[in-house]
Backbone as JSON, one array per atom type, in Angstrom:
{
  "sequence": "MEDQQNQLNIELSEEIAEGIYSNLAIITHSNSEFVLDFVKVMPGVPKAKVKSRILLTPQHAKRLLAAMQDNIAKYEAVHGPIKQTEGFGMPMNFGGPAAQA",
  "N": [[-95.18, -42.75, -8.5], [-95.72, -44.69, -6.55], [-97.31, -43.29, -4.68], [-99.81, -43.11, -5.92], [-100.63, -45.77, -5.88], [-101.06, -46.19, -3.21], [-103.26, -44.69, -2.58], [-106.57, -44.16, -1.38], [-109.81, -44.21, -2.42], [-112.52, -42.7, -1.15], [-115.96, -42.8, -0.83], [-118.74, -40.76, -0.1], [-122.01, -40.9, 0.56], [-124.99, -38.88, 0.02], [-126.97, -39.34, 1.96], [-125.54, -40.55, 4.12], [-123.77, -38.46, 4.6], [-125.35, -36.57, 5.84], [-125.41, -37.35, 8.47], [-125.94, -38.68, 11.84], [-127.43, -37.73, 14.79], [-126.16, -38.14, 18.06], [-126.26, -38.51, 21.56], [-125.39, -40.23, 23.4], [-123.19, -42.88, 23.88], [-122.77, -46.32, 23.86], [-120.55, -48.71, 24.77], [-119.39, -51.9, 24.14], [-117.65, -55.07, 24.36], [-116.12, -58.01, 22.95], [-113.91, -60.86, 22.82], [-113.04, -60.55, 20.26], [-114.06, -58.28, 19.03], [-115.1, -54.8, 19.16], [-118.06, -53.09, 20.03], [-119.83, -50.31, 19.17], [-122.53, -48.54, 20.1], [-124.63, -46.01, 19.13], [-126.77, -43.65, 20.48], [-129.73, -41.64, 20.67], [-130.9, -39.79, 23.18], [-133.76, -38.39, 24.53], [-134.96, -35.74, 26.58], [-137.3, -36.51, 29.11], [-138.36, -38.65, 27.74], [-138.82, -41.97, 28.14], [-137.8, -44.09, 26.64], [-135.26, -45.01, 24.38], [-133.76, -45.29, 21.19], [-131.25, -47.22, 19.55], [-129.37, -45.6, 17.21], [-127.29, -46.0, 15.47], [-124.92, -48.55, 14.84], [-121.62, -49.55, 15.24], [-119.11, -51.8, 14.4], [-115.93, -52.87, 15.42], [-112.54, -54.03, 14.99], [-110.33, -55.03, 17.69], [-107.82, -53.81, 17.28], [-108.41, -51.71, 15.51], [-110.17, -50.28, 17.12], [-108.42, -49.34, 19.06], [-106.81, -47.67, 17.48], [-108.76, -45.82, 16.77], [-109.32, -44.69, 19.28], [-106.85, -43.39, 19.79], [-106.87, -41.56, 17.66], [-109.14, -40.05, 18.33], [-108.3, -38.95, 20.8], [-106.19, -37.34, 19.88], [-107.58, -35.55, 18.18], [-109.32, -34.33, 20.02], [-107.48, -33.04, 21.67], [-106.44, -31.18, 19.81], [-108.78, -29.71, 19.27], [-109.34, -28.62, 21.83], [-107.09, -27.03, 22.13], [-107.67, -24.93, 20.47], [-110.29, -24.1, 21.16], [-110.5, -24.19, 23.93], [-110.79, -25.99, 27.09], [-112.93, -28.85, 27.09], [-115.88, -29.03, 28.82], [-116.74, -31.35, 31.28], [-119.74, -33.04, 31.9], [-122.09, -34.26, 34.29], [-123.75, -37.47, 34.26], [-127.13, -38.11, 33.05], [-128.86, -39.08, 35.0], [-129.74, -41.75, 34.64], [-129.52, -45.34, 34.57], [-126.51, -46.52, 33.19], [-125.56, -48.91, 32.09], [-127.43, -50.63, 31.02], [-128.03, -53.39, 31.49], [-125.74, -54.97, 30.89], [-122.17, -55.63, 30.61], [-120.52, -52.66, 30.12], [-118.94, -49.74, 28.78], [-119.19, -46.24, 28.86], [-119.39, -43.36, 26.75]],
  "CA": [[-96.04, -43.86, -8.84], [-96.14, -45.36, -5.33], [-98.37, -42.53, -4.04], [-101.08, -43.45, -6.55], [-100.99, -47.11, -5.46], [-101.44, -46.15, -1.8], [-104.41, -43.82, -2.39], [-107.85, -44.8, -1.15], [-110.91, -43.37, -2.85], [-113.62, -42.88, -0.21], [-117.19, -42.19, -1.3], [-119.67, -40.39, 0.96], [-123.33, -40.65, -0.03], [-125.71, -37.75, 0.63], [-127.66, -39.82, 3.17], [-124.56, -40.71, 5.19], [-123.18, -37.15, 4.86], [-126.23, -35.84, 6.76], [-125.04, -37.74, 9.82], [-126.95, -39.06, 12.81], [-127.11, -37.12, 16.09], [-126.1, -39.04, 19.2], [-125.78, -37.91, 22.8], [-124.99, -41.32, 24.28], [-122.54, -44.01, 23.22], [-122.62, -47.49, 24.72], [-119.45, -49.48, 24.19], [-119.2, -53.24, 24.69], [-116.62, -55.78, 23.6], [-115.85, -59.44, 23.14], [-112.48, -61.07, 22.6], [-112.68, -60.31, 18.87], [-114.59, -57.04, 18.46], [-115.72, -53.75, 19.97], [-119.34, -52.67, 19.48], [-120.2, -48.96, 19.57], [-123.92, -48.21, 19.82], [-124.88, -44.58, 19.28], [-128.16, -43.48, 20.87], [-130.22, -40.28, 20.91], [-131.77, -39.78, 24.35], [-134.49, -37.13, 24.62], [-135.47, -35.47, 27.92], [-138.69, -36.86, 29.36], [-138.77, -39.82, 26.96], [-138.18, -43.08, 28.85], [-137.27, -45.09, 25.72], [-134.36, -44.46, 23.37], [-133.36, -46.3, 20.2], [-129.92, -47.17, 18.97], [-129.46, -44.99, 15.88], [-126.23, -46.53, 14.63], [-124.02, -49.51, 15.5], [-120.35, -49.71, 14.53], [-118.3, -52.9, 14.91], [-114.51, -52.62, 15.16], [-111.57, -54.97, 15.55], [-109.63, -54.39, 18.81], [-106.74, -52.96, 16.78], [-109.0, -50.49, 14.97], [-110.71, -49.54, 18.26], [-107.29, -48.64, 19.69], [-106.44, -46.57, 16.57], [-109.82, -44.81, 16.9], [-109.08, -44.01, 20.55], [-105.71, -42.48, 19.6], [-107.3, -40.48, 16.77], [-110.05, -39.19, 19.1], [-107.5, -38.18, 21.75], [-105.46, -36.33, 19.11], [-108.53, -34.54, 17.72], [-109.8, -33.58, 21.18], [-106.39, -32.14, 22.07], [-106.41, -30.09, 18.84], [-109.99, -28.91, 19.49], [-109.17, -27.86, 23.07], [-106.05, -26.02, 21.92], [-108.29, -23.79, 19.79], [-111.56, -23.68, 21.79], [-110.45, -24.33, 25.37], [-111.17, -27.31, 27.61], [-114.32, -29.32, 27.0], [-116.39, -29.23, 30.18], [-117.4, -32.62, 31.55], [-121.01, -32.93, 32.62], [-122.5, -35.51, 34.91], [-124.79, -38.21, 33.54], [-128.47, -37.54, 33.15], [-129.7, -39.73, 36.0], [-130.29, -43.04, 34.26], [-128.47, -46.36, 34.58], [-125.8, -46.45, 31.93], [-125.09, -50.16, 31.54], [-128.55, -51.29, 30.37], [-128.06, -54.85, 31.62], [-124.58, -55.69, 30.41], [-120.92, -54.93, 30.85], [-120.36, -51.63, 29.11], [-118.3, -48.47, 29.12], [-119.93, -45.2, 28.15], [-118.66, -42.16, 26.36]],
  "C": [[-96.57, -44.56, -7.6], [-97.3, -44.64, -4.64], [-99.73, -42.9, -4.61], [-101.54, -44.83, -6.12], [-101.5, -47.12, -4.03], [-102.66, -45.26, -1.53], [-105.67, -44.66, -2.21], [-108.94, -43.82, -1.53], [-112.11, -43.67, -1.95], [-114.83, -42.11, -0.71], [-118.13, -41.93, -0.13], [-121.01, -40.04, 0.33], [-124.0, -39.48, 0.68], [-126.37, -38.16, 1.94], [-126.7, -39.94, 4.35], [-123.95, -39.35, 5.57], [-124.04, -36.32, 5.81], [-125.91, -36.17, 8.21], [-126.24, -38.13, 10.67], [-126.53, -38.47, 14.15], [-127.14, -38.19, 17.17], [-125.61, -38.28, 20.41], [-125.46, -38.97, 23.86], [-124.34, -42.4, 23.44], [-122.39, -45.13, 24.24], [-121.6, -48.39, 24.04], [-119.34, -50.81, 24.91], [-118.13, -53.93, 23.86], [-116.65, -57.27, 23.91], [-114.36, -59.63, 22.91], [-112.06, -60.71, 21.18], [-113.19, -59.0, 18.29], [-115.06, -56.07, 19.54], [-117.0, -53.33, 19.26], [-119.65, -51.3, 20.05], [-121.63, -48.71, 19.13], [-124.12, -46.73, 20.11], [-126.38, -44.36, 19.42], [-128.49, -41.99, 20.98], [-131.24, -40.37, 22.03], [-132.43, -38.41, 24.43], [-135.03, -36.94, 26.03], [-136.95, -35.85, 28.03], [-139.2, -38.05, 28.58], [-138.05, -41.03, 27.55], [-137.55, -44.14, 27.94], [-136.4, -44.41, 24.67], [-133.92, -45.6, 22.45], [-131.91, -46.11, 19.81], [-130.09, -46.66, 17.54], [-128.41, -45.52, 14.92], [-125.38, -47.49, 15.47], [-122.79, -49.68, 14.62], [-119.58, -50.85, 15.2], [-116.86, -52.7, 14.48], [-113.66, -53.78, 15.67], [-110.91, -54.28, 16.74], [-108.52, -53.45, 18.33], [-107.31, -51.64, 16.24], [-109.6, -49.64, 16.1], [-109.59, -48.74, 18.94], [-106.82, -47.48, 18.81], [-107.48, -45.45, 16.65], [-109.64, -44.02, 18.19], [-107.94, -43.0, 20.41], [-106.11, -41.29, 18.73], [-108.25, -39.52, 17.51], [-109.27, -38.34, 20.1], [-106.74, -37.06, 21.05], [-106.4, -35.21, 18.68], [-109.08, -33.71, 18.87], [-108.72, -32.6, 21.65], [-106.3, -30.94, 21.12], [-107.6, -29.15, 19.03], [-109.8, -28.02, 20.72], [-108.09, -26.8, 22.96], [-106.62, -24.76, 21.28], [-109.45, -23.22, 20.61], [-111.55, -23.73, 23.31], [-110.96, -25.69, 25.81], [-112.65, -27.62, 27.42], [-114.77, -29.62, 28.42], [-117.09, -30.59, 30.27], [-118.7, -32.36, 32.3], [-121.33, -34.28, 33.21], [-123.56, -36.17, 34.05], [-126.15, -37.63, 33.78], [-129.4, -38.41, 33.98], [-130.35, -41.03, 35.57], [-129.18, -44.07, 34.32], [-127.81, -46.43, 33.21], [-125.44, -47.79, 31.33], [-126.2, -51.02, 30.94], [-128.45, -52.81, 30.36], [-126.88, -55.59, 31.07], [-123.31, -54.94, 30.72], [-120.69, -53.91, 29.74], [-119.57, -50.47, 29.67], [-119.01, -47.42, 28.3], [-119.0, -44.06, 27.79], [-119.65, -41.09, 25.99]]
}
């Protein structure tokens, strides 16, 4: 009976299931939240738009980091190391304190 009480029913609409491509993430934070902006940068196009913004509590941001590290380790165990590439020659902080991924 307890298992049924702890279940969460998550719905995924067709629109959200299609996903949004991003090749740049800009991460900023305040004392109460982390902001993840996902951007699609195209070669030769000097302007890029934020395609999605996700706001997280600091606790959830830390859980997301742990989940990403776990998933990357599992991916690399099957497919080999992910090669790091250098940035694409543009300033990454766009006028504010930020960390990029």
